[in-house]
Every structure is written in structure tokens, then in C-alpha cells.
mmCIF file of C-alpha atoms in Angstrom:
data_model
loop_
_atom_site.group_PDB
_atom_site.id
_atom_site.type_symbol
_atom_site.label_atom_id
_atom_site.label_comp_id
_atom_site.label_asym_id
_atom_site.label_seq_id
_atom_site.Cartn_x
_atom_site.Cartn_y
_atom_site.Cartn_z
ATOM 1 C CA VAL A 979 43.226 96.739 -6.629
ATOM 2 C CA LEU A 980 43.108 98.464 -10.043
ATOM 3 C CA ALA A 981 39.733 98.712 -11.675
ATOM 4 C CA PRO A 982 39.579 96.905 -15.008
ATOM 5 C CA ALA A 983 39.719 99.108 -18.147
ATOM 6 C CA PRO A 984 36.481 99.559 -20.113
ATOM 7 C CA LYS A 985 36.020 97.316 -23.146
ATOM 8 C CA THR A 986 35.877 99.139 -26.496
ATOM 9 C CA ARG A 987 34.522 97.639 -29.734
ATOM 10 C CA GLN A 988 37.544 97.353 -32.035
ATOM 11 C CA LEU A 989 37.491 98.244 -35.737
ATOM 12 C CA HIS A 990 39.786 95.778 -37.447
ATOM 13 C CA TRP A 991 40.983 97.811 -40.417
ATOM 14 C CA THR A 992 44.290 98.044 -42.236
ATOM 15 C CA LYS A 993 46.377 101.182 -41.684
ATOM 16 C CA ALA A 994 48.034 102.950 -44.617
ATOM 17 C CA THR A 995 50.715 105.682 -44.907
ATOM 18 C CA ALA A 996 49.490 109.236 -45.665
ATOM 19 C CA LYS A 997 51.854 109.818 -48.498
ATOM 20 C CA GLN A 998 52.573 113.379 -49.621
ATOM 21 C CA GLY A 999 50.052 114.500 -52.236
ATOM 22 C CA SER A 1000 47.530 111.759 -51.352
ATOM 23 C CA VAL A 1001 43.996 112.484 -50.229
ATOM 24 C CA TRP A 1002 45.008 111.617 -46.701
ATOM 25 C CA ASP A 1003 47.782 114.218 -46.822
ATOM 26 C CA LEU A 1004 45.345 116.862 -48.083
ATOM 27 C CA MET A 1005 42.776 115.983 -45.443
ATOM 28 C CA ALA A 1006 45.248 116.173 -42.567
ATOM 29 C CA ASN A 1007 45.041 119.970 -42.299
ATOM 30 C CA ARG A 1008 41.212 120.099 -42.730
ATOM 31 C CA THR A 1009 40.182 117.857 -39.831
ATOM 32 C CA SER A 1010 39.926 120.641 -37.311
ATOM 33 C CA ASP A 1011 37.800 123.018 -39.455
ATOM 34 C CA SER A 1012 35.477 120.282 -40.874
ATOM 35 C CA ALA A 1013 31.746 120.707 -40.410
ATOM 36 C CA LEU A 1014 31.502 117.029 -39.491
ATOM 37 C CA GLN A 1015 32.287 116.581 -35.812
ATOM 38 C CA ILE A 1016 32.262 113.299 -33.851
ATOM 39 C CA ASP A 1017 30.061 113.073 -30.753
ATOM 40 C CA ASP A 1018 32.577 111.458 -28.430
ATOM 41 C CA ASP A 1019 30.053 110.881 -25.659
ATOM 42 C CA LYS A 1020 27.596 109.093 -27.955
ATOM 43 C CA LEU A 1021 30.384 107.057 -29.557
ATOM 44 C CA LYS A 1022 31.596 106.024 -26.135
ATOM 45 C CA ASP A 1023 28.080 105.149 -25.019
ATOM 46 C CA LEU A 1024 27.470 102.949 -28.085
ATOM 47 C CA PHE A 1025 30.828 101.262 -28.601
ATOM 48 C CA THR A 1026 32.302 101.091 -25.084
ATOM 49 C CA GLN A 1027 31.242 98.599 -22.426
ATOM 50 C CA ALA A 1028 31.960 99.124 -18.768
ATOM 51 C CA ALA A 1029 34.084 96.381 -17.305
ATOM 52 C CA THR A 1030 32.448 94.125 -14.766
ATOM 53 C CA THR A 1031 34.255 93.157 -11.631
ATOM 54 C CA PRO A 1032 34.091 89.400 -11.049
ATOM 55 C CA PRO A 1033 32.632 88.390 -7.704
ATOM 56 C CA PRO A 1034 35.203 87.551 -5.075
ATOM 57 C CA LYS A 1035 36.060 83.867 -4.888
ATOM 58 C CA ALA A 1036 34.715 82.035 -1.924
ATOM 59 C CA ALA A 1037 37.261 81.388 0.701
ATOM 60 C CA ALA A 1038 36.507 77.716 0.583
ATOM 61 C CA ALA A 1039 34.414 76.222 -2.223
ATOM 62 C CA ALA A 1040 31.790 73.792 -1.101
ATOM 63 C CA VAL A 1041 32.754 70.241 -1.939
ATOM 64 C CA LYS A 1042 30.160 68.698 -4.286
ATOM 65 C CA GLU A 1043 28.746 65.583 -2.750
ATOM 66 C CA THR A 1044 29.266 62.527 -5.001
ATOM 67 C CA LYS A 1045 27.034 59.484 -4.692
ATOM 68 C CA LYS A 1046 28.735 56.113 -4.520
ATOM 69 C CA THR A 1047 28.213 53.094 -6.757
ATOM 70 C CA MET A 1048 29.002 49.436 -6.188
ATOM 71 C CA LEU A 1049 28.805 48.568 -9.885
ATOM 72 C CA ASP A 1050 31.708 48.525 -12.305
ATOM 73 C CA ALA A 1051 31.729 51.167 -15.036
ATOM 74 C CA LYS A 1052 30.373 48.992 -17.872
ATOM 75 C CA ARG A 1053 27.629 47.405 -15.783
ATOM 76 C CA GLY A 1054 26.678 50.782 -14.357
ATOM 77 C CA GLN A 1055 26.428 52.265 -17.845
ATOM 78 C CA ASN A 1056 24.206 49.437 -19.145
ATOM 79 C CA VAL A 1057 21.898 49.579 -16.142
ATOM 80 C CA GLY A 1058 21.850 53.387 -16.326
ATOM 81 C CA ILE A 1059 20.592 53.329 -19.929
ATOM 82 C CA VAL A 1060 17.680 51.054 -18.996
ATOM 83 C CA TYR A 1061 16.932 52.988 -15.801
ATOM 84 C CA ALA A 1062 16.843 56.288 -17.706
ATOM 85 C CA ARG A 1063 14.202 54.863 -20.064
ATOM 86 C CA LEU A 1064 12.060 53.270 -17.384
ATOM 87 C CA SER A 1065 12.159 56.217 -14.980
ATOM 88 C CA LYS A 1066 10.268 58.341 -17.534
ATOM 89 C CA ARG A 1067 7.256 56.035 -17.514
ATOM 90 C CA ALA A 1068 4.089 57.218 -15.748
ATOM 91 C CA ILE A 1069 3.619 53.763 -14.197
ATOM 92 C CA ASN A 1070 6.606 51.934 -12.753
ATOM 93 C CA PRO A 1071 7.294 49.002 -15.144
ATOM 94 C CA LEU A 1072 8.527 46.891 -12.212
ATOM 95 C CA ASP A 1073 5.100 47.224 -10.581
ATOM 96 C CA MET A 1074 3.552 46.063 -13.858
ATOM 97 C CA VAL A 1075 5.843 43.015 -13.876
ATOM 98 C CA CYS A 1076 4.820 42.179 -10.308
ATOM 99 C CA ALA A 1077 1.170 42.303 -11.395
ATOM 100 C CA LEU A 1078 1.886 40.392 -14.633
ATOM 101 C CA ASP A 1079 0.180 43.263 -16.416
ATOM 102 C CA PRO A 1080 -0.197 42.306 -20.121
ATOM 103 C CA LYS A 1081 -0.160 45.999 -21.101
ATOM 104 C CA LEU A 1082 3.596 46.147 -20.454
ATOM 105 C CA ASP A 1083 5.208 46.060 -23.905
ATOM 106 C CA LEU A 1084 7.698 43.430 -25.025
ATOM 107 C CA GLU A 1085 10.509 45.925 -25.651
ATOM 108 C CA THR A 1086 10.387 47.121 -22.035
ATOM 109 C CA LEU A 1087 10.265 43.541 -20.762
ATOM 110 C CA ARG A 1088 13.377 42.672 -22.744
ATOM 111 C CA ALA A 1089 15.114 45.789 -21.442
ATOM 112 C CA ILE A 1090 14.386 44.737 -17.849
ATOM 113 C CA GLY A 1091 15.451 41.176 -18.636
ATOM 114 C CA SER A 1092 18.804 42.438 -19.940
ATOM 115 C CA VAL A 1093 19.777 44.008 -16.581
ATOM 116 C CA LEU A 1094 18.330 41.573 -14.049
ATOM 117 C CA PRO A 1095 20.436 41.333 -10.856
ATOM 118 C CA THR A 1096 23.131 38.663 -10.805
ATOM 119 C CA ASP A 1097 23.615 36.337 -7.834
ATOM 120 C CA ASP A 1098 26.752 38.263 -6.865
ATOM 121 C CA GLU A 1099 24.852 41.554 -6.910
ATOM 122 C CA ARG A 1100 22.104 40.130 -4.739
ATOM 123 C CA LYS A 1101 24.693 39.115 -2.154
ATOM 124 C CA MET A 1102 26.507 42.455 -2.458
ATOM 125 C CA TYR A 1103 23.429 44.566 -1.718
ATOM 126 C CA LYS A 1104 21.717 42.163 0.698
ATOM 127 C CA ASP A 1105 23.155 43.306 4.046
ATOM 128 C CA LEU A 1106 23.440 47.039 3.355
ATOM 129 C CA SER A 1107 21.802 49.335 5.901
ATOM 130 C CA LYS A 1108 19.182 51.887 4.860
ATOM 131 C CA ALA A 1109 21.719 54.682 5.388
ATOM 132 C CA ALA A 1110 24.252 52.926 3.184
ATOM 133 C CA LYS A 1111 21.648 52.422 0.456
ATOM 134 C CA ASP A 1112 20.706 56.111 0.578
ATOM 135 C CA GLU A 1113 24.304 57.029 -0.273
ATOM 136 C CA LEU A 1114 24.233 54.975 -3.479
ATOM 137 C CA GLN A 1115 23.520 56.188 -7.012
ATOM 138 C CA ASP A 1116 20.139 55.709 -8.688
ATOM 139 C CA VAL A 1117 21.388 52.785 -10.781
ATOM 140 C CA ASP A 1118 22.331 50.904 -7.595
ATOM 141 C CA LYS A 1119 18.945 51.688 -6.061
ATOM 142 C CA PHE A 1120 17.304 50.387 -9.260
ATOM 143 C CA ILE A 1121 19.188 47.084 -8.927
ATOM 144 C CA ILE A 1122 18.228 46.913 -5.240
ATOM 145 C CA SER A 1123 14.543 47.446 -6.102
ATOM 146 C CA MET A 1124 14.730 44.506 -8.540
ATOM 147 C CA CYS A 1125 16.435 42.347 -5.888
ATOM 148 C CA GLU A 1126 13.487 42.954 -3.578
ATOM 149 C CA ILE A 1127 10.934 41.554 -6.057
ATOM 150 C CA ARG A 1128 10.384 37.874 -5.423
ATOM 151 C CA GLY A 1129 10.564 35.722 -8.549
ATOM 152 C CA LEU A 1130 11.278 38.692 -10.807
ATOM 153 C CA GLU A 1131 13.265 36.728 -13.384
ATOM 154 C CA ASN A 1132 10.551 34.088 -13.688
ATOM 155 C CA LYS A 1133 7.843 36.734 -14.042
ATOM 156 C CA VAL A 1134 9.765 38.524 -16.784
ATOM 157 C CA LYS A 1135 10.195 35.225 -18.662
ATOM 158 C CA ILE A 1136 6.501 34.408 -18.287
ATOM 159 C CA MET A 1137 5.447 37.799 -19.661
ATOM 160 C CA GLU A 1138 7.924 37.587 -22.554
ATOM 161 C CA PHE A 1139 6.574 34.133 -23.392
ATOM 162 C CA MET A 1140 2.991 35.398 -23.362
ATOM 163 C CA HIS A 1141 3.892 38.254 -25.700
ATOM 164 C CA GLU A 1142 5.720 35.940 -28.129
ATOM 165 C CA PHE A 1143 3.275 33.022 -27.905
ATOM 166 C CA HIS A 1144 1.005 33.867 -30.846
ATOM 167 C CA GLU A 1145 3.841 34.440 -33.313
ATOM 168 C CA ARG A 1146 5.637 31.257 -32.254
ATOM 169 C CA PHE A 1147 2.451 29.179 -32.180
ATOM 170 C CA ASP A 1148 1.238 30.378 -35.592
ATOM 171 C CA GLY A 1149 4.672 29.842 -37.117
ATOM 172 C CA MET A 1150 4.881 26.278 -35.822
ATOM 173 C CA GLN A 1151 1.330 25.473 -36.875
ATOM 174 C CA THR A 1152 2.033 26.698 -40.410
ATOM 175 C CA GLN A 1153 5.201 24.605 -40.686
ATOM 176 C CA ILE A 1154 3.530 21.462 -39.318
ATOM 177 C CA HIS A 1155 0.623 21.810 -41.746
ATOM 178 C CA CYS A 1156 3.079 22.372 -44.593
ATOM 179 C CA LEU A 1157 4.978 19.185 -43.729
ATOM 180 C CA ARG A 1158 1.767 17.167 -43.632
ATOM 181 C CA ALA A 1159 0.522 18.655 -46.900
ATOM 182 C CA ALA A 1160 3.790 18.093 -48.782
ATOM 183 C CA SER A 1161 4.007 14.500 -47.551
ATOM 184 C CA LYS A 1162 0.536 13.786 -48.889
ATOM 185 C CA GLN A 1163 1.141 15.625 -52.157
ATOM 186 C CA VAL A 1164 4.197 13.609 -53.196
ATOM 187 C CA ARG A 1165 2.415 10.353 -52.345
ATOM 188 C CA GLU A 1166 -0.861 11.244 -54.053
ATOM 189 C CA SER A 1167 0.391 13.117 -57.148
ATOM 190 C CA VAL A 1168 -0.891 11.269 -60.211
ATOM 191 C CA ASN A 1169 1.653 12.918 -62.504
ATOM 192 C CA LEU A 1170 4.531 11.987 -60.227
ATOM 193 C CA GLN A 1171 3.329 8.379 -60.288
ATOM 194 C CA GLU A 1172 3.256 8.497 -64.108
ATOM 195 C CA LEU A 1173 6.794 9.846 -64.101
ATOM 196 C CA LEU A 1174 8.017 7.146 -61.716
ATOM 197 C CA LEU A 1175 6.531 4.575 -64.104
ATOM 198 C CA ILE A 1176 8.382 5.801 -67.191
ATOM 199 C CA VAL A 1177 11.778 6.659 -65.644
ATOM 200 C CA PRO A 1178 12.742 2.998 -64.911
ATOM 201 C CA GLN A 1179 11.919 2.168 -68.532
ATOM 202 C CA LEU A 1180 14.417 4.788 -69.713
ATOM 203 C CA GLU A 1181 17.059 3.614 -67.304
ATOM 204 C CA ASN A 1182 16.599 -0.072 -68.136
ATOM 205 C CA ARG A 1183 16.908 0.573 -71.871
ATOM 206 C CA LEU A 1184 20.113 2.551 -71.384
ATOM 207 C CA ASN A 1185 21.499 -0.017 -68.936
ATOM 208 C CA GLU A 1186 20.368 -3.056 -70.911
ATOM 209 C CA GLY A 1187 22.906 -5.864 -70.756
ATOM 210 C CA THR A 1188 24.549 -4.503 -67.613
ATOM 211 C CA GLY A 1189 24.135 -5.268 -63.927
ATOM 212 C CA LYS A 1190 22.166 -2.058 -63.521
ATOM 213 C CA GLY A 1191 19.495 -3.100 -66.009
ATOM 214 C CA ASN A 1192 16.099 -4.680 -65.354
ATOM 215 C CA ALA A 1193 15.422 -2.355 -62.400
ATOM 216 C CA ARG A 1194 11.907 -2.009 -61.033
ATOM 217 C CA ALA A 1195 12.640 0.800 -58.579
ATOM 218 C CA PHE A 1196 15.235 3.480 -57.971
ATOM 219 C CA ARG A 1197 16.309 5.887 -55.257
ATOM 220 C CA ILE A 1198 14.689 9.293 -55.626
ATOM 221 C CA GLN A 1199 18.090 11.033 -55.583
ATOM 222 C CA ASN A 1200 18.644 9.402 -58.992
ATOM 223 C CA LEU A 1201 16.163 11.894 -60.445
ATOM 224 C CA ALA A 1202 19.003 14.410 -60.506
ATOM 225 C CA LEU A 1203 20.950 12.122 -62.884
ATOM 226 C CA LEU A 1204 18.375 12.697 -65.624
ATOM 227 C CA ASN A 1205 19.527 16.285 -66.034
ATOM 228 C CA ASP A 1206 23.200 15.316 -65.795
ATOM 229 C CA THR A 1207 23.067 12.594 -68.473
ATOM 230 C CA ARG A 1208 23.651 13.991 -71.987
ATOM 231 C CA ALA A 1209 23.334 12.419 -75.401
ATOM 232 C CA PHE A 1210 26.570 11.719 -77.282
ATOM 233 C CA SER A 1211 25.787 14.716 -79.450
ATOM 234 C CA GLN A 1212 25.729 16.868 -76.252
ATOM 235 C CA THR A 1213 22.660 18.639 -77.637
ATOM 236 C CA VAL A 1214 20.029 17.170 -75.330
ATOM 237 C CA THR A 1215 19.852 15.728 -71.809
ATOM 238 C CA LEU A 1216 17.939 12.622 -70.776
ATOM 239 C CA LEU A 1217 15.578 14.878 -68.810
ATOM 240 C CA GLU A 1218 14.864 16.966 -71.924
ATOM 241 C CA PHE A 1219 14.164 13.745 -73.855
ATOM 242 C CA LEU A 1220 11.808 12.640 -71.048
ATOM 243 C CA VAL A 1221 10.031 16.015 -71.021
ATOM 244 C CA GLU A 1222 9.577 15.890 -74.802
ATOM 245 C CA THR A 1223 8.144 12.369 -74.532
ATOM 246 C CA ILE A 1224 5.687 13.319 -71.777
ATOM 247 C CA HIS A 1225 4.689 16.639 -73.369
ATOM 248 C CA GLY A 1226 3.988 14.916 -76.677
ATOM 249 C CA SER A 1227 1.368 12.666 -75.117
ATOM 250 C CA ASN A 1228 0.127 15.001 -72.354
ATOM 251 C CA PRO A 1229 0.625 18.734 -73.031
ATOM 252 C CA ASN A 1230 -1.044 19.626 -69.691
ATOM 253 C CA PHE A 1231 1.362 17.555 -67.616
ATOM 254 C CA SER A 1232 2.647 19.506 -64.587
ATOM 255 C CA PHE A 1233 3.503 19.234 -60.896
ATOM 256 C CA LYS A 1234 1.144 21.957 -59.708
ATOM 257 C CA ASP A 1235 -0.423 19.440 -57.325
ATOM 258 C CA MET A 1236 2.852 19.480 -55.329
ATOM 259 C CA LYS A 1237 2.715 23.184 -54.393
ATOM 260 C CA ASP A 1238 3.951 22.777 -50.795
ATOM 261 C CA VAL A 1239 7.090 20.832 -51.664
ATOM 262 C CA ASP A 1240 9.261 23.929 -52.041
ATOM 263 C CA LYS A 1241 8.354 25.259 -48.574
ATOM 264 C CA ALA A 1242 8.716 21.823 -47.014
ATOM 265 C CA SER A 1243 12.257 21.577 -48.407
ATOM 266 C CA ARG A 1244 13.232 24.299 -45.927
ATOM 267 C CA LEU A 1245 11.781 22.521 -42.888
ATOM 268 C CA SER A 1246 13.724 20.550 -40.332
ATOM 269 C CA LEU A 1247 11.849 17.910 -38.349
ATOM 270 C CA THR A 1248 14.513 18.097 -35.634
ATOM 271 C CA GLN A 1249 14.137 21.873 -35.335
ATOM 272 C CA LEU A 1250 10.354 21.583 -35.314
ATOM 273 C CA GLU A 1251 10.520 19.098 -32.456
ATOM 274 C CA PHE A 1252 12.923 21.348 -30.540
ATOM 275 C CA ASP A 1253 10.695 24.408 -31.064
ATOM 276 C CA LEU A 1254 7.628 22.478 -29.942
ATOM 277 C CA LYS A 1255 9.345 21.333 -26.735
ATOM 278 C CA SER A 1256 10.418 24.922 -26.055
ATOM 279 C CA LEU A 1257 6.842 26.156 -26.568
ATOM 280 C CA VAL A 1258 5.441 23.418 -24.310
ATOM 281 C CA THR A 1259 8.014 24.178 -21.599
ATOM 282 C CA GLY A 1260 7.164 27.882 -21.673
ATOM 283 C CA PHE A 1261 3.450 27.135 -21.489
ATOM 284 C CA GLN A 1262 3.972 24.786 -18.563
ATOM 285 C CA SER A 1263 5.950 27.450 -16.710
ATOM 286 C CA VAL A 1264 2.926 29.764 -16.873
ATOM 287 C CA GLU A 1265 0.663 26.939 -15.671
ATOM 288 C CA THR A 1266 3.057 26.201 -12.803
ATOM 289 C CA HIS A 1267 3.133 29.854 -11.769
ATOM 290 C CA ILE A 1268 -0.655 29.881 -11.532
ATOM 291 C CA ALA A 1269 -0.693 26.621 -9.585
ATOM 292 C CA VAL A 1270 1.722 27.847 -6.879
ATOM 293 C CA ASP A 1271 0.361 31.389 -6.683
ATOM 294 C CA PRO A 1272 -3.212 31.531 -5.323
ATOM 295 C CA GLN A 1273 -3.241 35.289 -6.002
ATOM 296 C CA ALA A 1274 -2.323 34.953 -9.671
ATOM 297 C CA PRO A 1275 -4.111 37.605 -11.770
ATOM 298 C CA LYS A 1276 -7.362 36.412 -13.349
ATOM 299 C CA ASN A 1277 -6.217 37.575 -16.785
ATOM 300 C CA ILE A 1278 -3.352 35.044 -16.674
ATOM 301 C CA VAL A 1279 -5.712 32.220 -15.673
ATOM 302 C CA THR A 1280 -8.032 33.179 -18.535
ATOM 303 C CA TRP A 1281 -5.080 33.363 -20.950
ATOM 304 C CA ILE A 1282 -3.966 29.824 -20.049
ATOM 305 C CA ASN A 1283 -7.436 28.295 -20.246
ATOM 306 C CA ALA A 1284 -8.045 29.837 -23.667
ATOM 307 C CA ARG A 1285 -4.887 28.281 -25.114
ATOM 308 C CA ARG A 1286 -4.646 24.899 -23.415
ATOM 309 C CA PHE A 1287 -6.703 23.108 -26.064
ATOM 310 C CA LYS A 1288 -4.743 24.822 -28.840
ATOM 311 C CA MET A 1289 -1.515 23.472 -27.376
ATOM 312 C CA ASP A 1290 -2.969 19.961 -27.204
ATOM 313 C CA ASP A 1291 -4.031 20.222 -30.852
ATOM 314 C CA LEU A 1292 -0.578 21.451 -31.868
ATOM 315 C CA LYS A 1293 1.127 18.496 -30.187
ATOM 316 C CA THR A 1294 -1.285 16.123 -31.912
ATOM 317 C CA ASP A 1295 -0.691 17.800 -35.281
ATOM 318 C CA PHE A 1296 3.064 17.403 -34.861
ATOM 319 C CA VAL A 1297 2.731 13.664 -34.168
ATOM 320 C CA LEU A 1298 0.541 13.290 -37.261
ATOM 321 C CA ALA A 1299 2.990 15.286 -39.396
ATOM 322 C CA ARG A 1300 5.877 13.091 -38.313
ATOM 323 C CA GLU A 1301 3.828 9.955 -39.066
ATOM 324 C CA GLU A 1302 2.865 11.366 -42.483
ATOM 325 C CA PHE A 1303 6.515 11.971 -43.307
ATOM 326 C CA GLU A 1304 7.551 8.503 -42.104
ATOM 327 C CA GLU A 1305 4.831 7.071 -44.335
ATOM 328 C CA THR A 1306 6.291 9.067 -47.239
ATOM 329 C CA LEU A 1307 9.753 7.584 -46.663
ATOM 330 C CA LYS A 1308 8.223 4.121 -46.582
ATOM 331 C CA TYR A 1309 6.206 4.845 -49.749
ATOM 332 C CA PHE A 1310 9.348 5.701 -51.732
ATOM 333 C CA GLY A 1311 11.424 2.967 -50.100
ATOM 334 C CA GLU A 1312 13.860 5.429 -48.531
ATOM 335 C CA GLU A 1313 15.805 5.164 -45.298
ATOM 336 C CA LYS A 1314 14.064 6.287 -42.105
ATOM 337 C CA SER A 1315 17.008 8.559 -41.350
ATOM 338 C CA MET A 1316 16.311 10.847 -44.329
ATOM 339 C CA ALA A 1317 15.249 14.331 -43.266
ATOM 340 C CA PRO A 1318 12.376 16.330 -44.818
ATOM 341 C CA GLU A 1319 14.757 18.956 -46.183
ATOM 342 C CA ALA A 1320 16.635 16.197 -48.046
ATOM 343 C CA VAL A 1321 13.589 14.392 -49.449
ATOM 344 C CA PHE A 1322 11.597 17.460 -50.448
ATOM 345 C CA GLY A 1323 14.777 19.187 -51.599
ATOM 346 C CA LEU A 1324 15.280 16.418 -54.183
ATOM 347 C CA PHE A 1325 11.733 16.799 -55.477
ATOM 348 C CA ARG A 1326 12.033 20.607 -55.478
ATOM 349 C CA ASP A 1327 15.204 20.497 -57.585
ATOM 350 C CA PHE A 1328 13.743 17.935 -59.979
ATOM 351 C CA ILE A 1329 10.541 19.970 -60.485
ATOM 352 C CA ARG A 1330 12.652 23.095 -61.111
ATOM 353 C CA ASP A 1331 14.762 21.285 -63.736
ATOM 354 C CA PHE A 1332 11.675 19.657 -65.279
ATOM 355 C CA ASN A 1333 9.908 23.026 -65.641
ATOM 356 C CA ALA A 1334 13.035 24.617 -67.126
ATOM 357 C CA ALA A 1335 13.286 21.837 -69.718
ATOM 358 C CA LEU A 1336 9.575 22.136 -70.477
ATOM 359 C CA GLU A 1337 9.854 25.896 -70.970
ATOM 360 C CA LYS A 1338 12.801 25.364 -73.297
ATOM 361 C CA LEU A 1339 10.819 22.801 -75.312
ATOM 362 C CA ILE A 1340 7.765 25.078 -75.618
ATOM 363 C CA LYS A 1341 9.916 27.970 -76.850
ATOM 364 C CA LYS A 1342 11.530 25.639 -79.363
ATOM 365 C CA GLU A 1343 8.117 24.485 -80.627
ATOM 366 C CA LYS A 1344 6.834 28.074 -80.938
ATOM 367 C CA LYS A 1345 9.921 29.064 -82.859
ATOM 368 C CA ALA A 1346 9.501 26.086 -85.204
ATOM 369 C CA LYS A 1347 5.796 26.908 -85.779
ATOM 370 C CA LYS A 1348 6.638 30.534 -86.477
ATOM 371 C CA LYS A 1349 9.314 29.501 -88.967
ATOM 372 C CA ALA A 1350 6.970 27.035 -90.658
ATOM 373 C CA ALA A 1351 4.227 29.671 -90.889
ATOM 374 C CA ALA A 1352 6.644 32.155 -92.449
ATOM 375 C CA ALA A 1353 7.782 29.555 -94.975
ATOM 376 C CA ALA A 1354 4.167 28.715 -95.847
ATOM 377 C CA SER A 1355 3.338 32.394 -96.249
ATOM 378 C CA ALA A 1356 6.345 32.941 -98.509
ATOM 379 C CA SER A 1357 5.422 29.925 -100.573
ATOM 380 C CA ALA A 1358 1.856 31.146 -101.030
ATOM 381 C CA ALA A 1359 3.021 34.606 -102.057
ATOM 382 C CA ALA A 1360 5.495 33.290 -104.674
ATOM 383 C CA PRO A 1361 4.213 33.562 -108.301
ATOM 384 C CA SER A 1362 3.271 30.289 -109.898
ATOM 385 C CA LYS A 1363 5.290 29.195 -112.916
#
């Protein structure tokens, strides 16, 4: 076998022709007698590298042992991502789930919940021997370890519920209180009552002599018609006329006592009821777990006892809020089927239009006062005849 040639560092230059009369032509005969001599040994030592002989190939390369997997590619990838994260933890998160340890963060709980074993996987791994399990990949062994934890799915759900409880509870409590407050505000607003007294007078005068005249009450959705009804001159709406009338006799008139109406217009009584049932069901699942597990951690028992009265109060508050809203519908003579978002949405839109008309009127009055003041000033400055 021929030894490989040594490797020399190449100088990638461009060759030229030593034309007659050029410097290269003149130098050709002086190379041998030049005082500058190249140290070939040093040049070779610096710019030449001895060739290395590759090690002989093994007669038979060892076959790399490949672990098996019983998961399909996509499932294996998803489980592998979660396993890679959890395997770096100092304490096994699955042990923390078994102990219902509240220190396990919500993000990790949701990660575990996203790869819980399916019924098919439980059956698939159930009858495997220890030797067969040892031949599987880590992701399979991770699934098997979850299969061996009794009630894992329920424990994960319980811990997720406990983590989310405060945010859900506080959110529901705020919405229920808002619904109660808005219901009271629209019934008890003195200014709204004054408005509801004068609006039928406007309508009856416009509808005098027709079947729509002589009305004592009206549906609250008719408030929107005030802003849609224009004078024949098209310069003013009926709402703007109403605002001017009210502002002339009561400049401080406003609906500031109905501050929760806007928020209440975004509430759904049906959704609130659904959310409350979901919260109650989750709470009951924790209570049930404690009841059937005599070894339930003390911290879970303490957690339940500290919140049981709060849950009772929340359920009572919801019943009162629904009764308050039903009383509001009755107060305005509306159908029982009307939803809070519809009722409070009508008042929200009317208040918005009323305030816009009031702002327009105030600007108009300021402009008129400024013009009158300028005219008075000009008149005073004019020389008397």
C-alpha cells in the first residue's frame, strides 16, 4: 500500500509570462547568485504537513442497538417534548401529582394533562413483560409510568382546578356584583326617572291624533328612536331637542349614577350560570376525592374547608343577582326573556348618544357666548358718534 503524499500549503497566485525585457526576464539569470537563499528545510517544516494514515476499518462494524417504540411518530414526538422538559426537574413531577403537591406549577400540570395515556395505550402496555418494557424507548416508559398511577387524570384535573380557582372565583364574583349593581342603578336613578317622565310627553305630542298617541309607557328600545328622528330641517334630532330642554332646566343633569351599566352590557346571565355550575362541579370533585381517600393530604382538606363558605356565598349572590335582574325587567315592563346584554346594551347606547348630544350643545353654547362677548367688546371699542 502506497503511503499518502505529504500535504503542502498551497499559494493560490496567478502565473504570468516572463516576457523578454521584463523584470522577470532580468531576474531569471540572477537567482543562483542572489544573496537571498530559501531555507528549504524550514519552509517544509512550516508549510508541509505529514499525511496521516487512517485507521484500518473494522472487519465488522458493531450494529448500534436501537430501542423500540410502540407509539406512532406524531404521538411519540409530542410525548417526547413533554418528557424532555419533565426529566430535567429535580423532583419527579409525577410524584408531586400523586401527592397533590400544590407547589407543582400550572404549566407543568397542563403539560402532563396534554399527554395522559389513552385507553388504547393502557391496553397496549398492560401485559408487557419487564424485559419487553426494558427494550422500549424512554417516551414509552414515561407513558407506562403514568399508566401505573391510579387516578392520575382525576388528580391532574383537581390540581389544575385548585390553581385556577382564585382567578375564576374572583372573575365570577366581580361579574355577579356588577349585574346586581347595574340592575339597582337603572331602577333607582332619579335622572333616568325624570327622563322617562318627559319622553312620553314628546312622543304623545308628535303622535297626537294618531293611534300611537296618548301613551303612558313605552318599550325601552324606543329610546334609540330619539336619535334617529330628525326635524324637517334636518338640523336637529329629537334627542338633541330633549337634551337642550333638560340642560336648560338642569345643567347638572347626568347619568353618572349608572356607572356599572356599560360593564353589565357585556354580561350574559346564561354564561354566568354555566360558569358557576362548572366551578361548583370542580369544587365538588375535590370534595369527593377527599371523601373517598382517607390518606388525602392535609393541605387539600384545609384548602377545601377554607373555601366552602365562599362557594356558598357565591351561589347565594348569583341567585340574588338573577332576582335583581328579573325585578328590573318587571320594573320597566319588559319581557322575562330579555337578556342583560340586551337591556343594559340599550341603556349604554342611549347614555352614549345622550352624552354626545350634550357635549355638542355645550360646545355650541360656548361658541355663542364667545361670539357674543367679541361683539360686545367690538361695540364698546367703537367710537361714539
